[in-house]
Structures are given as structure tokens and as C-alpha cells.
mmCIF file of C-alpha atoms in Angstrom:
data_model
loop_
_atom_site.group_PDB
_atom_site.id
_atom_site.type_symbol
_atom_site.label_atom_id
_atom_site.label_comp_id
_atom_site.label_asym_id
_atom_site.label_seq_id
_atom_site.Cartn_x
_atom_site.Cartn_y
_atom_site.Cartn_z
ATOM 1 C CA UNK D 87 -7.699 17.288 -52.322
ATOM 2 C CA UNK D 88 -8.719 19.734 -49.691
ATOM 3 C CA UNK D 89 -12.157 20.459 -51.083
ATOM 4 C CA UNK D 90 -14.721 20.906 -48.371
ATOM 5 C CA UNK D 91 -17.879 18.950 -48.959
ATOM 6 C CA UNK D 92 -20.846 20.034 -46.927
ATOM 7 C CA UNK D 93 -22.830 16.955 -46.020
ATOM 8 C CA UNK D 94 -25.846 18.724 -44.517
ATOM 9 C CA UNK D 95 -26.824 22.087 -43.202
ATOM 10 C CA UNK D 96 -28.890 23.465 -40.368
ATOM 11 C CA UNK D 97 -29.661 26.908 -39.036
ATOM 12 C CA UNK D 98 -29.690 28.119 -35.486
ATOM 13 C CA UNK D 99 -31.011 31.621 -34.874
ATOM 14 C CA UNK D 100 -30.454 32.693 -38.466
ATOM 15 C CA UNK D 101 -26.893 31.354 -38.539
ATOM 16 C CA UNK D 102 -26.334 28.702 -41.140
ATOM 17 C CA UNK D 103 -24.056 25.803 -40.219
ATOM 18 C CA UNK D 104 -22.812 23.528 -42.957
ATOM 19 C CA UNK D 105 -21.673 20.285 -41.401
ATOM 20 C CA UNK D 106 -18.693 18.907 -43.292
ATOM 21 C CA UNK D 107 -17.276 15.425 -43.467
ATOM 22 C CA UNK D 108 -14.496 16.410 -41.045
ATOM 23 C CA UNK D 109 -16.994 17.247 -38.316
ATOM 24 C CA UNK D 110 -18.915 13.991 -38.785
ATOM 25 C CA UNK D 111 -15.655 12.040 -38.648
ATOM 26 C CA UNK D 112 -14.828 13.834 -35.393
ATOM 27 C CA UNK D 113 -18.191 12.870 -33.969
ATOM 28 C CA UNK D 114 -17.539 9.249 -34.829
ATOM 29 C CA UNK D 115 -14.176 9.389 -33.049
ATOM 30 C CA UNK D 116 -15.754 11.169 -30.069
ATOM 31 C CA UNK D 117 -18.519 8.594 -29.759
ATOM 32 C CA UNK D 118 -15.920 5.847 -29.979
ATOM 33 C CA UNK D 119 -13.825 7.408 -27.172
ATOM 34 C CA UNK D 120 -16.867 8.022 -24.991
ATOM 35 C CA UNK D 121 -18.128 4.486 -25.455
ATOM 36 C CA UNK D 122 -14.721 3.068 -24.576
ATOM 37 C CA UNK D 123 -14.592 5.168 -21.422
ATOM 38 C CA UNK D 124 -18.127 4.109 -20.503
ATOM 39 C CA UNK D 125 -17.093 0.493 -20.979
ATOM 40 C CA UNK D 126 -14.103 0.879 -18.703
ATOM 41 C CA UNK D 127 -16.001 2.752 -16.014
ATOM 42 C CA UNK D 128 -17.426 0.561 -13.322
ATOM 43 C CA UNK D 129 -14.879 -2.071 -14.091
ATOM 44 C CA UNK D 130 -12.287 -0.484 -11.878
ATOM 45 C CA UNK D 131 -11.003 -2.949 -9.333
ATOM 46 C CA UNK D 132 -8.514 -2.619 -6.503
ATOM 47 C CA UNK D 133 -6.393 -5.238 -8.183
ATOM 48 C CA UNK D 134 -5.892 -4.079 -11.774
ATOM 49 C CA UNK D 135 -6.631 -6.693 -14.425
ATOM 50 C CA UNK D 136 -7.015 -6.737 -18.178
ATOM 51 C CA UNK D 137 -8.088 -3.472 -19.728
ATOM 52 C CA UNK D 138 -7.741 -1.598 -16.440
ATOM 53 C CA UNK D 139 -3.966 -2.091 -16.605
ATOM 54 C CA UNK D 140 -3.908 -0.313 -19.943
ATOM 55 C CA UNK D 141 -6.129 2.507 -18.781
ATOM 56 C CA UNK D 142 -4.032 3.032 -15.669
ATOM 57 C CA UNK D 143 -0.842 2.944 -17.708
ATOM 58 C CA UNK D 144 -2.294 5.510 -20.133
ATOM 59 C CA UNK D 145 -3.426 7.868 -17.389
ATOM 60 C CA UNK D 146 -0.219 7.463 -15.425
ATOM 61 C CA UNK D 147 1.902 8.040 -18.543
ATOM 62 C CA UNK D 148 0.036 11.257 -19.320
ATOM 63 C CA UNK D 149 0.255 12.321 -15.666
ATOM 64 C CA UNK D 150 3.999 11.797 -15.537
ATOM 65 C CA UNK D 151 4.460 13.414 -18.962
ATOM 66 C CA UNK D 152 2.707 16.562 -17.786
ATOM 67 C CA UNK D 153 4.579 16.484 -14.471
ATOM 68 C CA UNK D 154 8.002 16.098 -16.071
ATOM 69 C CA UNK D 155 7.391 18.625 -18.859
ATOM 70 C CA UNK D 156 5.412 21.262 -17.010
ATOM 71 C CA UNK D 157 6.054 20.622 -13.335
ATOM 72 C CA UNK D 158 3.731 19.991 -10.382
ATOM 73 C CA UNK D 159 2.284 23.486 -10.704
ATOM 74 C CA UNK D 160 0.667 22.638 -14.019
ATOM 75 C CA UNK D 161 -0.685 19.261 -13.017
ATOM 76 C CA UNK D 162 -4.250 20.446 -13.513
ATOM 77 C CA UNK D 163 -3.581 20.479 -17.256
ATOM 78 C CA UNK D 164 -3.356 16.711 -17.308
ATOM 79 C CA UNK D 165 -6.976 16.138 -18.384
ATOM 80 C CA UNK D 166 -6.625 18.654 -21.192
ATOM 81 C CA UNK D 167 -3.304 17.297 -22.395
ATOM 82 C CA UNK D 168 -4.642 13.758 -22.141
ATOM 83 C CA UNK D 169 -7.784 14.649 -24.051
ATOM 84 C CA UNK D 170 -5.714 16.300 -26.755
ATOM 85 C CA UNK D 171 -3.431 13.269 -26.987
ATOM 86 C CA UNK D 172 -6.172 10.658 -27.209
ATOM 87 C CA UNK D 173 -8.330 12.745 -29.526
ATOM 88 C CA UNK D 174 -5.530 13.798 -31.872
ATOM 89 C CA UNK D 175 -4.077 10.312 -32.046
ATOM 90 C CA UNK D 176 -7.421 8.786 -32.995
ATOM 91 C CA UNK D 177 -8.134 11.585 -35.483
ATOM 92 C CA UNK D 178 -4.750 10.968 -37.118
ATOM 93 C CA UNK D 179 -5.236 7.209 -37.085
ATOM 94 C CA UNK D 180 -8.683 7.617 -38.596
ATOM 95 C CA UNK D 181 -6.918 7.215 -41.948
ATOM 96 C CA UNK D 182 -6.481 3.516 -41.158
ATOM 97 C CA UNK D 183 -10.215 2.985 -41.617
ATOM 98 C CA UNK D 184 -9.827 3.973 -45.259
ATOM 99 C CA UNK D 185 -11.384 7.378 -44.796
ATOM 100 C CA UNK D 186 -9.577 10.682 -44.775
ATOM 101 C CA UNK D 187 -8.311 11.640 -41.325
ATOM 102 C CA UNK D 188 -10.165 14.762 -40.152
ATOM 103 C CA UNK D 189 -6.854 16.430 -39.303
ATOM 104 C CA UNK D 190 -6.088 16.521 -43.036
ATOM 105 C CA UNK D 191 -8.719 19.292 -43.124
ATOM 106 C CA UNK D 192 -7.037 22.570 -42.238
ATOM 107 C CA UNK D 193 -10.141 23.857 -40.501
ATOM 108 C CA UNK D 194 -9.869 21.043 -37.951
ATOM 109 C CA UNK D 195 -6.154 21.629 -37.392
ATOM 110 C CA UNK D 196 -6.834 25.343 -36.986
ATOM 111 C CA UNK D 197 -9.616 24.702 -34.500
ATOM 112 C CA UNK D 198 -7.286 22.565 -32.375
ATOM 113 C CA UNK D 199 -4.507 25.163 -32.600
ATOM 114 C CA UNK D 200 -6.899 27.939 -31.570
ATOM 115 C CA UNK D 201 -7.767 26.030 -28.413
ATOM 116 C CA UNK D 202 -4.048 25.685 -27.634
ATOM 117 C CA UNK D 203 -3.520 29.374 -28.389
ATOM 118 C CA UNK D 204 -6.351 30.492 -26.124
ATOM 119 C CA UNK D 205 -5.175 28.154 -23.378
ATOM 120 C CA UNK D 206 -1.576 29.378 -23.627
ATOM 121 C CA UNK D 207 -2.567 33.008 -23.197
ATOM 122 C CA UNK D 208 -5.350 32.419 -20.715
ATOM 123 C CA UNK D 209 -2.911 30.545 -18.479
ATOM 124 C CA UNK D 210 -0.313 33.289 -18.858
ATOM 125 C CA UNK D 211 -2.864 35.967 -17.922
ATOM 126 C CA UNK D 212 -4.207 33.958 -15.002
ATOM 127 C CA UNK D 213 -0.775 33.239 -13.582
ATOM 128 C CA UNK D 214 0.722 36.732 -14.085
ATOM 129 C CA UNK D 215 -2.195 39.146 -14.143
ATOM 130 C CA UNK D 216 -3.214 41.126 -17.224
ATOM 131 C CA UNK D 217 -0.775 43.974 -16.568
ATOM 132 C CA UNK D 218 2.218 41.748 -16.171
ATOM 133 C CA UNK D 219 1.114 39.690 -19.134
ATOM 134 C CA UNK D 220 0.927 42.733 -21.412
ATOM 135 C CA UNK D 221 4.275 43.916 -20.126
ATOM 136 C CA UNK D 222 5.715 40.648 -21.364
ATOM 137 C CA UNK D 223 5.219 41.890 -24.941
ATOM 138 C CA UNK D 224 7.747 44.654 -24.385
ATOM 139 C CA UNK D 225 10.360 42.207 -23.163
ATOM 140 C CA UNK D 226 13.326 42.739 -23.210
ATOM 141 C CA UNK D 227 12.606 46.284 -24.532
ATOM 142 C CA UNK D 228 9.694 48.172 -26.065
ATOM 143 C CA UNK D 229 11.105 48.089 -29.580
ATOM 144 C CA UNK D 230 10.568 44.329 -29.567
ATOM 145 C CA UNK D 231 6.762 44.774 -29.316
ATOM 146 C CA UNK D 232 5.847 44.025 -32.960
ATOM 147 C CA UNK D 233 8.218 41.079 -33.042
ATOM 148 C CA UNK D 234 6.800 39.665 -29.821
ATOM 149 C CA UNK D 235 3.257 39.993 -31.140
ATOM 150 C CA UNK D 236 4.193 38.202 -34.334
ATOM 151 C CA UNK D 237 6.007 35.524 -32.353
ATOM 152 C CA UNK D 238 2.926 34.789 -30.337
ATOM 153 C CA UNK D 239 0.505 34.911 -33.231
ATOM 154 C CA UNK D 240 2.648 32.576 -35.255
ATOM 155 C CA UNK D 241 2.344 29.820 -32.674
ATOM 156 C CA UNK D 242 -1.185 28.668 -33.584
ATOM 157 C CA UNK D 243 -0.453 29.100 -37.272
ATOM 158 C CA UNK D 244 2.665 26.962 -37.109
ATOM 159 C CA UNK D 245 0.957 24.399 -34.882
ATOM 160 C CA UNK D 246 -2.005 23.985 -37.195
ATOM 161 C CA UNK D 247 -0.033 24.109 -40.422
ATOM 162 C CA UNK D 248 2.437 21.500 -39.173
ATOM 163 C CA UNK D 249 -0.313 19.113 -38.230
ATOM 164 C CA UNK D 250 -2.361 19.707 -41.340
ATOM 165 C CA UNK D 251 0.648 19.580 -43.661
ATOM 166 C CA UNK D 252 2.060 16.354 -42.306
ATOM 167 C CA UNK D 253 -1.232 14.492 -42.221
ATOM 168 C CA UNK D 254 -2.286 15.746 -45.631
ATOM 169 C CA UNK D 255 1.079 14.813 -47.097
ATOM 170 C CA UNK D 256 0.752 11.335 -45.625
ATOM 171 C CA UNK D 257 -2.760 10.967 -47.050
ATOM 172 C CA UNK D 258 -1.601 12.122 -50.476
ATOM 173 C CA UNK D 259 1.412 9.821 -50.414
ATOM 174 C CA UNK D 260 -0.639 6.780 -49.467
ATOM 175 C CA UNK D 261 -3.193 7.624 -52.138
ATOM 176 C CA UNK D 262 -0.408 7.990 -54.682
ATOM 177 C CA UNK D 263 0.960 4.608 -53.669
ATOM 178 C CA UNK D 264 -2.473 3.052 -54.161
ATOM 179 C CA UNK D 265 -2.824 4.742 -57.547
ATOM 180 C CA UNK D 266 0.649 3.649 -58.576
ATOM 181 C CA UNK D 267 -0.025 0.062 -57.516
ATOM 182 C CA UNK D 268 -3.303 0.075 -59.425
ATOM 183 C CA UNK D 269 -1.475 1.342 -62.497
ATOM 184 C CA UNK D 270 1.231 -1.326 -62.132
ATOM 185 C CA UNK D 271 -1.420 -3.996 -61.753
ATOM 186 C CA UNK D 272 -2.932 -2.776 -65.029
ATOM 187 C CA UNK D 273 0.421 -2.922 -66.748
ATOM 188 C CA UNK D 274 0.919 -6.493 -65.558
ATOM 189 C CA UNK D 275 -2.591 -7.407 -66.866
ATOM 190 C CA UNK D 276 -3.713 -8.696 -63.484
ATOM 191 C CA UNK D 277 -7.387 -7.882 -64.103
ATOM 192 C CA UNK D 278 -7.933 -6.671 -60.541
ATOM 193 C CA UNK D 279 -5.447 -4.315 -58.766
ATOM 194 C CA UNK D 280 -3.886 -7.244 -56.920
ATOM 195 C CA UNK D 281 -0.741 -5.342 -55.994
ATOM 196 C CA UNK D 282 -2.837 -3.128 -53.720
ATOM 197 C CA UNK D 283 -3.355 -6.088 -51.394
ATOM 198 C CA UNK D 284 -0.271 -6.368 -49.130
ATOM 199 C CA UNK D 285 2.291 -3.874 -50.399
ATOM 200 C CA UNK D 286 0.679 -0.733 -48.861
ATOM 201 C CA UNK D 287 0.810 -2.156 -45.332
ATOM 202 C CA UNK D 288 4.309 -0.859 -44.461
ATOM 203 C CA UNK D 289 3.351 2.533 -45.910
ATOM 204 C CA UNK D 290 0.235 2.586 -43.781
ATOM 205 C CA UNK D 291 2.345 1.692 -40.759
ATOM 206 C CA UNK D 292 4.737 4.511 -41.474
ATOM 207 C CA UNK D 293 2.443 7.282 -42.732
ATOM 208 C CA UNK D 294 -0.651 6.575 -40.669
ATOM 209 C CA UNK D 295 0.567 4.933 -37.454
ATOM 210 C CA UNK D 296 4.038 6.413 -37.053
ATOM 211 C CA UNK D 297 3.411 9.818 -38.568
ATOM 212 C CA UNK D 298 0.032 10.124 -36.894
ATOM 213 C CA UNK D 299 1.500 9.334 -33.472
ATOM 214 C CA UNK D 300 4.495 11.601 -34.011
ATOM 215 C CA UNK D 301 2.367 14.535 -35.152
ATOM 216 C CA UNK D 302 0.064 14.090 -32.176
ATOM 217 C CA UNK D 303 3.063 14.003 -29.865
ATOM 218 C CA UNK D 304 4.659 17.111 -31.398
ATOM 219 C CA UNK D 305 1.406 19.056 -31.218
ATOM 220 C CA UNK D 306 0.820 18.124 -27.582
ATOM 221 C CA UNK D 307 4.441 18.670 -26.528
ATOM 222 C CA UNK D 308 4.552 22.105 -28.162
ATOM 223 C CA UNK D 309 1.259 23.043 -26.532
ATOM 224 C CA UNK D 310 2.604 22.022 -23.118
ATOM 225 C CA UNK D 311 5.883 23.841 -23.610
ATOM 226 C CA UNK D 312 4.194 27.011 -24.880
ATOM 227 C CA UNK D 313 1.763 27.038 -21.970
ATOM 228 C CA UNK D 314 4.655 26.780 -19.542
ATOM 229 C CA UNK D 315 7.119 29.173 -21.201
ATOM 230 C CA UNK D 316 4.552 31.866 -22.010
ATOM 231 C CA UNK D 317 3.242 31.707 -18.487
ATOM 232 C CA UNK D 318 6.674 31.690 -16.876
ATOM 233 C CA UNK D 319 8.069 34.609 -18.872
ATOM 234 C CA UNK F 28 -7.326 24.834 -48.761
ATOM 235 C CA UNK F 29 -9.970 27.135 -47.458
ATOM 236 C CA UNK F 30 -10.998 27.576 -43.876
ATOM 237 C CA UNK F 31 -14.533 26.501 -43.117
ATOM 238 C CA UNK F 32 -15.617 28.496 -40.094
ATOM 239 C CA UNK F 33 -18.309 26.010 -39.086
ATOM 240 C CA UNK F 34 -15.743 23.188 -39.012
ATOM 241 C CA UNK F 35 -13.366 25.298 -36.920
ATOM 242 C CA UNK F 36 -16.103 26.147 -34.421
ATOM 243 C CA UNK F 37 -17.353 22.574 -34.258
ATOM 244 C CA UNK F 38 -13.824 21.285 -33.782
ATOM 245 C CA UNK F 39 -13.393 23.603 -30.824
ATOM 246 C CA UNK F 40 -16.757 22.580 -29.394
ATOM 247 C CA UNK F 41 -15.922 18.915 -29.913
ATOM 248 C CA UNK F 42 -12.628 19.221 -28.079
ATOM 249 C CA UNK F 43 -14.272 21.094 -25.219
ATOM 250 C CA UNK F 44 -17.004 18.466 -24.882
ATOM 251 C CA UNK F 45 -14.466 15.668 -25.031
ATOM 252 C CA UNK F 46 -12.287 17.464 -22.495
ATOM 253 C CA UNK F 47 -15.197 17.816 -20.099
ATOM 254 C CA UNK F 48 -16.203 14.214 -20.630
ATOM 255 C CA UNK F 49 -12.725 12.708 -20.225
ATOM 256 C CA UNK F 50 -11.901 14.869 -17.243
ATOM 257 C CA UNK F 51 -15.108 13.850 -15.510
ATOM 258 C CA UNK F 52 -15.135 10.181 -16.424
ATOM 259 C CA UNK F 53 -11.549 9.175 -17.104
ATOM 260 C CA UNK F 54 -8.737 11.309 -15.753
ATOM 261 C CA UNK F 55 -10.131 12.502 -12.445
ATOM 262 C CA UNK F 56 -11.634 9.188 -11.324
ATOM 263 C CA UNK F 57 -8.727 7.060 -12.515
ATOM 264 C CA UNK F 58 -6.135 9.379 -10.966
ATOM 265 C CA UNK F 59 -8.096 9.573 -7.723
ATOM 266 C CA UNK F 60 -8.521 5.838 -7.762
ATOM 267 C CA UNK F 61 -4.799 5.265 -8.237
ATOM 268 C CA UNK F 62 -3.884 7.818 -5.586
ATOM 269 C CA UNK F 63 -6.298 6.195 -3.179
ATOM 270 C CA UNK F 64 -4.799 2.817 -3.867
ATOM 271 C CA UNK F 65 -1.278 4.169 -3.439
ATOM 272 C CA UNK F 66 -2.312 5.651 -0.127
ATOM 273 C CA UNK F 67 -4.014 2.500 1.031
ATOM 274 C CA UNK F 68 -0.938 0.442 0.154
ATOM 275 C CA UNK F 69 1.284 2.903 1.977
ATOM 276 C CA UNK F 70 -1.043 2.795 4.972
ATOM 277 C CA UNK F 71 -1.028 -0.962 4.951
ATOM 278 C CA UNK F 72 2.762 -1.109 4.833
ATOM 279 C CA UNK F 73 3.011 1.416 7.632
ATOM 280 C CA UNK F 74 0.506 -0.375 9.824
ATOM 281 C CA UNK F 75 2.270 -3.668 9.150
ATOM 282 C CA UNK F 76 5.555 -2.112 10.232
ATOM 283 C CA UNK F 77 3.943 -0.702 13.338
ATOM 284 C CA UNK F 78 2.439 -4.064 14.161
ATOM 285 C CA UNK F 79 5.783 -5.733 13.679
ATOM 286 C CA UNK F 80 7.372 -3.225 16.020
ATOM 287 C CA UNK F 81 4.695 -3.761 18.650
ATOM 288 C CA UNK F 82 5.059 -7.503 18.302
ATOM 289 C CA UNK F 83 8.791 -7.283 18.772
ATOM 290 C CA UNK F 84 8.402 -5.079 21.798
ATOM 291 C CA UNK F 85 5.874 -7.502 23.230
ATOM 292 C CA UNK F 86 8.241 -10.354 22.520
ATOM 293 C CA UNK F 87 11.067 -8.668 24.397
ATOM 294 C CA UNK F 88 8.687 -7.862 27.244
ATOM 295 C CA UNK F 89 7.407 -11.410 27.486
ATOM 296 C CA UNK F 90 10.860 -12.850 27.266
ATOM 297 C CA UNK F 91 11.999 -10.736 30.181
ATOM 298 C CA UNK F 92 8.838 -11.634 32.061
ATOM 299 C CA UNK F 93 9.470 -15.280 31.378
ATOM 300 C CA UNK F 94 13.026 -14.894 32.611
ATOM 301 C CA UNK F 95 11.745 -13.180 35.729
ATOM 302 C CA UNK F 96 9.218 -15.929 36.349
ATOM 303 C CA UNK F 97 11.951 -18.493 35.892
ATOM 304 C CA UNK F 98 14.171 -16.722 38.398
ATOM 305 C CA UNK F 99 11.291 -16.370 40.810
ATOM 306 C CA UNK F 100 10.510 -20.039 40.504
ATOM 307 C CA UNK F 101 14.093 -20.973 41.180
ATOM 308 C CA UNK F 102 14.134 -18.691 44.169
ATOM 309 C CA UNK F 103 10.965 -20.210 45.553
ATOM 310 C CA UNK F 104 12.280 -23.725 45.034
ATOM 311 C CA UNK F 105 15.537 -22.806 46.763
ATOM 312 C CA UNK F 106 13.650 -21.267 49.636
ATOM 313 C CA UNK F 107 11.507 -24.326 50.075
ATOM 314 C CA UNK F 108 14.483 -26.596 49.807
ATOM 315 C CA UNK F 109 16.256 -24.698 52.578
ATOM 316 C CA UNK F 110 13.107 -24.763 54.647
ATOM 317 C CA UNK F 111 12.676 -28.468 54.069
ATOM 318 C CA UNK F 112 16.256 -29.187 55.055
ATOM 319 C CA UNK F 113 15.836 -27.139 58.210
ATOM 320 C CA UNK F 114 12.590 -28.857 58.956
ATOM 321 C CA UNK F 115 14.065 -32.285 58.505
ATOM 322 C CA UNK F 116 16.985 -31.307 60.721
ATOM 323 C CA UNK F 117 14.544 -30.130 63.352
ATOM 324 C CA UNK F 118 12.581 -33.333 63.101
ATOM 325 C CA UNK F 119 15.682 -35.448 63.427
ATOM 326 C CA UNK F 120 16.872 -33.343 66.297
ATOM 327 C CA UNK F 121 13.605 -33.592 68.186
ATOM 328 C CA UNK F 122 13.435 -37.321 67.453
ATOM 329 C CA UNK F 123 16.890 -37.712 68.904
ATOM 330 C CA UNK F 124 15.921 -35.693 71.924
ATOM 331 C CA UNK F 125 12.823 -37.757 72.409
ATOM 332 C CA UNK F 126 14.779 -40.974 71.997
ATOM 333 C CA UNK F 127 17.240 -39.694 74.560
ATOM 334 C CA UNK F 128 14.418 -38.847 76.944
ATOM 335 C CA UNK F 129 12.836 -42.226 76.435
ATOM 336 C CA UNK F 130 16.143 -43.907 77.034
ATOM 337 C CA UNK F 131 16.724 -41.945 80.232
ATOM 338 C CA UNK F 132 13.262 -42.693 81.493
ATOM 339 C CA UNK F 133 13.720 -46.362 80.704
ATOM 340 C CA UNK F 134 17.023 -46.325 82.584
ATOM 341 C CA UNK F 135 15.373 -44.634 85.498
ATOM 342 C CA UNK F 136 12.537 -47.133 85.411
ATOM 343 C CA UNK F 137 14.957 -50.005 85.313
ATOM 344 C CA UNK F 138 16.866 -48.575 88.239
ATOM 345 C CA UNK F 139 13.692 -48.084 90.198
ATOM 346 C CA UNK F 140 12.559 -51.573 89.365
ATOM 347 C CA UNK F 141 15.897 -52.849 90.414
ATOM 348 C CA UNK F 142 15.634 -51.039 93.786
ATOM 349 C CA UNK F 143 12.076 -52.176 94.190
ATOM 350 C CA UNK F 144 13.029 -55.758 93.404
ATOM 351 C CA UNK F 145 15.939 -55.495 95.862
ATOM 352 C CA UNK F 146 13.606 -54.213 98.513
ATOM 353 C CA UNK F 147 11.224 -56.988 97.704
ATOM 354 C CA UNK F 148 13.975 -59.565 97.940
ATOM 355 C CA UNK F 149 15.124 -58.084 101.212
ATOM 356 C CA UNK F 150 11.604 -58.203 102.477
ATOM 357 C CA UNK F 151 11.169 -61.764 101.373
ATOM 358 C CA UNK F 152 14.482 -62.806 102.844
ATOM 359 C CA UNK F 153 13.383 -61.252 106.090
ATOM 360 C CA UNK F 154 10.093 -63.058 105.877
ATOM 361 C CA UNK F 155 11.790 -66.237 104.917
ATOM 362 C CA UNK F 156 14.393 -66.101 107.648
ATOM 363 C CA UNK F 157 11.742 -65.109 110.118
ATOM 364 C CA UNK F 158 9.678 -68.011 109.016
ATOM 365 C CA UNK F 159 12.694 -70.303 109.261
ATOM 366 C CA UNK F 160 13.615 -68.975 112.680
ATOM 367 C CA UNK F 161 9.990 -69.368 113.812
ATOM 368 C CA UNK F 162 9.976 -72.915 112.708
ATOM 369 C CA UNK F 163 13.257 -73.681 114.356
ATOM 370 C CA UNK F 164 12.886 -71.748 117.613
ATOM 371 C CA UNK F 165 9.220 -72.064 118.140
ATOM 372 C CA UNK F 166 6.404 -69.710 118.105
ATOM 373 C CA UNK F 167 7.428 -67.187 120.700
ATOM 374 C CA UNK F 168 9.214 -64.763 118.699
ATOM 375 C CA UNK F 169 8.486 -61.111 118.931
ATOM 376 C CA UNK F 170 7.679 -60.432 115.407
ATOM 377 C CA UNK F 171 8.373 -56.724 115.496
ATOM 378 C CA UNK F 172 11.705 -56.997 117.200
ATOM 379 C CA UNK F 173 12.979 -59.777 115.052
ATOM 380 C CA UNK F 174 12.006 -58.015 111.886
ATOM 381 C CA UNK F 175 14.194 -55.181 112.967
ATOM 382 C CA UNK F 176 17.013 -57.417 113.818
ATOM 383 C CA UNK F 177 17.049 -59.327 110.559
ATOM 384 C CA UNK F 178 16.825 -56.198 108.467
ATOM 385 C CA UNK F 179 19.830 -54.838 110.279
ATOM 386 C CA UNK F 180 21.651 -58.052 109.723
ATOM 387 C CA UNK F 181 20.869 -58.103 105.997
ATOM 388 C CA UNK F 182 22.013 -54.509 105.606
ATOM 389 C CA UNK F 183 25.267 -55.370 107.273
ATOM 390 C CA UNK F 184 25.756 -58.394 105.066
ATOM 391 C CA UNK F 185 25.101 -56.137 102.143
ATOM 392 C CA UNK F 186 22.636 -58.041 100.023
#
């Protein structure tokens, strides 16, 4: 659990990059998303039919989610929020293919949280100016400075740890269920681990589908709320 | 659980690439597309409403025009009817006048004829009596004198 296997390495300008499984899995998900989008493009019709209905519903849902949670002012964040939602959901659901979801690797969760962190503070600086932004750390009085700094630094940590912890726990639980079913099959002298056939389905539904969707939603909602509150303060 | 810096960096890069890609090819075009459609539907509804309004206005206008034409027609018919009645009255009147004139002339003619015939008869009676007197008295009658005499006699008798 948690060990990082480097699949291959390459060097750019003396820097050595070890590409791990998590990165390759991300690429697969990315290629999948891009291909789907390519497929949909050029099929847009004035009268929506078939897959276009779903695409429009998805985009409109994300649009209205951003609008209702962040307000009209932050509407330009829709593409980012939407990207995060689609990407995170598919990364979490990657477990359904039988492979480990990339988000069960803390490095991936941290990378995502860092983007949110940078975006939160970049938006706050852009909307308030650097001086006003820095003044926000001494709010409501200067003595609160260390606490405010900790509060802000903790955001990406909590975001990434929540995502990583939940997904990893789900992966471990499902694996344990498979192991337990295999053991039970052995006890019952079934020859092959027959019990692994249907029984894990509800657990997959709960831990992979439900938990994956919920964790995606929490991550995205918190990102939206932090962008708005940090910027508005 | 150790942090692999390469994975972190690649995750960030991946998200940024995906963000760029989805913004360019999914969110912006689809949102624009939907907004455009919303606008076009709104425009269509508005133009339909405007057209309906224009049509209703035109309807009211044409109805009033129709009413006016109807009234005008009635007026013209009435006018012509009055004219026709007057004309027929005139015609009858003139016919009556003419008939009256004809009648008067005929009366006059008859009267004249009557006088002429009377004169004629007088003349003939004179001739006749002269002839008779000639036969009875002989041939030595002064024609001029006798003529005068007989005419006087007839006038006195009052034929």
C-alpha cells in the first residue's frame, strides 16, 4: 500500500523524472476525456439530441453550480471547476477498472490541492491587490497573524489528505473484501474464489461510485468556497 | 506514504493541460452555443409577438376600412336611389306635360277642323242653294250678289 513504483524514467536538462503508475493512469484518463470531447465536438446541433443533451446538461449543471455557489462575479471559474469535477470524478472512478485510482496516491492529491491553493490566493490577490491581501492576514488584529497563516496553509493539506485518505481507505476496504471472499471460498472448498463474483458489486457501488463522487464533490465545493471567501475577506 | 515530486508536478501539469483543453473545446463553445440558442429563441419569440401585434393592428385597420367602405357604398346607393327617384319623377312629369300638350293641340286641331268643316259646309250650302236657285230661276243671276245674300241668310239661320 502506498509504495511508489517508478515505471520509467527520463531526464530533461539534467533533471531526472521518474514516471509513476499514478501519472500514467492520469494520462489514460486525460486521453479518455479528450477523446470524448473530440467525439462530441462537431456534433452540436440546434436541436439537442442524444449525447448532446447530456453534454449540455453537464455544462449547464456546472455553470449553475458555480453561479449559485460563487456568484456571477466568479463565473469565469466555470471551466476550471468543471475540469476539476470531470477529472477528479474519473480519477476516483478509475478504481472500477480494477486498477488503483490515481487519487489513492498522495502525490496526486497534493498536486490537485496545490492547484486549488494557488488559485485561491491568486484570485484573492487579483481581486484585492497585494497590499490588501497581506493585510487580510492581520485580520481582525495583528496578533492573529500566525494563526491566519496556519489557517491558510492548512487548506491544501486538509484538502489533499481528505481526498487521499478517503480514496485510499475505499481501495483498502475493497481489497480486504476481495481477500476475505477469497479466504471464505477456500474454506468452503470451492476450488476457485467463486464468492468474489457478485458479492463485491454493492461494495464497489458504495466505495468506488458513491465515495468517489462524494469526494470529488467535497473537493470541488471546498475549492469554490475557499476561492470566494478568501477573495471576499 | 511519501511524496513523489515528479508525480506532484505532473499532476499539476496534467490538470493545467486538461483545463486548457476543456475550456477551449468544451465549456466555452458549449456555453456560447447554449447562450446563442437561448438568444435566438428569445429573439424568435419577440419577433413572433411583434408580428402578432402588427397583424392585430392591421386587422383592426382593415376592419375599420371595410366598415368605411361599407358605409360609403350604402351612401352611394342611397344617393343614386334618390337621384333615380327624382329622375323618374321628372320623366313622368315631363311625359304628363307632353301628353297634356298633345291633348291640347289635338283639341285645337279638332276645333279648327270643325270650323273648317263648318265653313266648308256653309260654302257648299251656298253653292248648292245657288245652284238650286239658278236651276229654278234661270241663268240670270248675279253670282256675286247672290253669294252675298245667301251667306247672310245662312248666318242669320245660324247653321
